[in-house]
C-alpha positions as a printed Julia matrix, in Angstrom:
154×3 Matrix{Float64}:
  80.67  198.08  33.61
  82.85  198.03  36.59
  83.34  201.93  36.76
  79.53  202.04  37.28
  79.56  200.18  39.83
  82.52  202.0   41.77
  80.94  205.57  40.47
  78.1   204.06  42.4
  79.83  203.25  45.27
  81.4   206.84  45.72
  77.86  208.57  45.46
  76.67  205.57  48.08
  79.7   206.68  50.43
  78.7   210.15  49.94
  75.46  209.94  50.33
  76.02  208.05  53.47
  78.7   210.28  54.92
  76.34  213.22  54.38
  73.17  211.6   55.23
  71.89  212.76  51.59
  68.29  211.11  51.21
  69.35  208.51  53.9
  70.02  208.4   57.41
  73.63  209.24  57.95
  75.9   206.02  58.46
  79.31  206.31  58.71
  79.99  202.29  58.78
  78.38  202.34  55.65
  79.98  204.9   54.12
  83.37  203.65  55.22
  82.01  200.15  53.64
  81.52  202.09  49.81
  84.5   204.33  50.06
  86.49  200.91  50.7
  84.62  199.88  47.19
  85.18  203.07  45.64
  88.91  202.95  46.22
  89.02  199.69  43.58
  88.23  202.12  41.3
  92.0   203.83  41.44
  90.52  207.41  40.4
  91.55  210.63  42.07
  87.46  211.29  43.4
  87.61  207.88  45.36
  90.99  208.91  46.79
  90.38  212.45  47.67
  86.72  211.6   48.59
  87.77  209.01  51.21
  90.78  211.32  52.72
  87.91  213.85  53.17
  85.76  211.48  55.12
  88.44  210.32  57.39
  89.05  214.01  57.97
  85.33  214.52  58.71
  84.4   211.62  60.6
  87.21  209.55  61.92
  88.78  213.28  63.0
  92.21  212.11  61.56
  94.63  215.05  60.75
  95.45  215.9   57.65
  99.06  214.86  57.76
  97.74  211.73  59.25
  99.49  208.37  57.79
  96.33  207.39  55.73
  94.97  210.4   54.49
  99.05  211.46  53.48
  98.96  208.55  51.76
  95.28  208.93  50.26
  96.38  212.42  49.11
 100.24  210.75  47.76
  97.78  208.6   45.44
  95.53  211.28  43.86
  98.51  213.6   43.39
 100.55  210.66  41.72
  97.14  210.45  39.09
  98.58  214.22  38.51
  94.95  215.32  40.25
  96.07  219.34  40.18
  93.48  219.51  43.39
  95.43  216.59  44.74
  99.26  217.93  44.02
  98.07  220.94  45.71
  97.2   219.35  48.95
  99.74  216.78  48.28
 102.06  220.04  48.29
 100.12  221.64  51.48
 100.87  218.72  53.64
 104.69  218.67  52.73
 104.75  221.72  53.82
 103.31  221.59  57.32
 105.42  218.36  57.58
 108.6   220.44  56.54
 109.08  217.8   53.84
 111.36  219.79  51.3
 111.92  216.78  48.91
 108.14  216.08  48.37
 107.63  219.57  48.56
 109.52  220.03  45.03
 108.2   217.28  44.04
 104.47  218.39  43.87
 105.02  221.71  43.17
 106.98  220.81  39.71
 104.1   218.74  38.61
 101.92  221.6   38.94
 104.15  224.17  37.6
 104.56  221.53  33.86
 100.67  221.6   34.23
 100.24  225.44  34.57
 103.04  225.73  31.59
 100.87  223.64  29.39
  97.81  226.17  29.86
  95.89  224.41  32.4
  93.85  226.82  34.45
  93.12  224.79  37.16
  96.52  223.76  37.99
  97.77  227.42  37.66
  95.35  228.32  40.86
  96.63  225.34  42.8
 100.16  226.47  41.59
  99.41  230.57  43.06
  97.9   229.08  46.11
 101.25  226.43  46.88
 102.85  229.9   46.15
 101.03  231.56  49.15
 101.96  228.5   51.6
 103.48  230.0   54.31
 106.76  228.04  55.87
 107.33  226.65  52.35
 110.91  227.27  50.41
 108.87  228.15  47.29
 106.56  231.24  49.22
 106.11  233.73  46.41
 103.18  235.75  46.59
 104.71  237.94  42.94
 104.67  234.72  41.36
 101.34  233.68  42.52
  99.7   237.25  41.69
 101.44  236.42  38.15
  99.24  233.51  37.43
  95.9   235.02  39.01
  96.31  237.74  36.58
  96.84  235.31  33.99
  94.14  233.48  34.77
  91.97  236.47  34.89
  93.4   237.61  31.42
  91.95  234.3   30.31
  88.47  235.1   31.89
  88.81  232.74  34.83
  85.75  234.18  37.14
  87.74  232.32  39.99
  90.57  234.86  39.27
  88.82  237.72  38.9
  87.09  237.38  42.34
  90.64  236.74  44.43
């Protein structure tokens, strides 16, 4: 089946970009994350931001990674709407800024844990409109009420 192939692909890119059980080759793992990105899925998305990051030393509000990140977080990634959210800030873009942040917040409301930590830690952005740190100790003791280990060690 074709997400095989393109889970494939991502563990190829990765296992290139890491030089897991190969030789590191970063043409080749550029190559699979290119084939991995067919795929549409938050992992090829965030995994290929990543490896520009790493390798091609691009910036994190850098036009293609940005727009990388955009894609995940529009797949409602909660990983992804928290960088998505982390970049608006140090961009000092308000509008997107709301935008990612009220995804999050309908995703912690519906009880997932995940999204509440990505939620508390857009809280703690500094330079962002929405800087809380009450609100953001309100979901990590929520989250710890609800035995999150992640919670209990902040």
């Amino acid at each position: 089946g074709h997400n095989g192939q393109t889970e494939a692909a991502v563990d190829l890119a990765k296992a290139y970009q890491f030089g897991v059980g190969t030789p590191e080759n970063v043409d080749k793992s550029e190559q699979y994350w290119h084939e991995a990105l067919t795929l549409n899925s938050t992992e090829a998305y965030l995994g290929y931001a990543g490896f520009l990051l790493d390798k091609k030393a691009k910036q994190p509000t850098d036009g293609a990674v940005k727009d990388l990140i955009w894609k995940a977080a529009d797949l409602d990634d909660p990983r992804a709407l928290s960088a998505a959210f982390q970049i608006a800030v140090s961009t000092d873009d308000r509008a997107q800024q709301s935008r990612w942040i009220d995804k999050l917040r309908q995703q912690s409301q519906q009880g997932d844990i995940t999204s509440s930590l990505e939620l508390a830690d857009a809280y703690l952005a500094q330079g962002s409109e929405h800087f809380s740190p009450a609100a953001a100790l309100g979901l990590y003791k929520a989250a710890a009420t609800n035995g999150n280990a992640y919670a209990q060690a902040k």
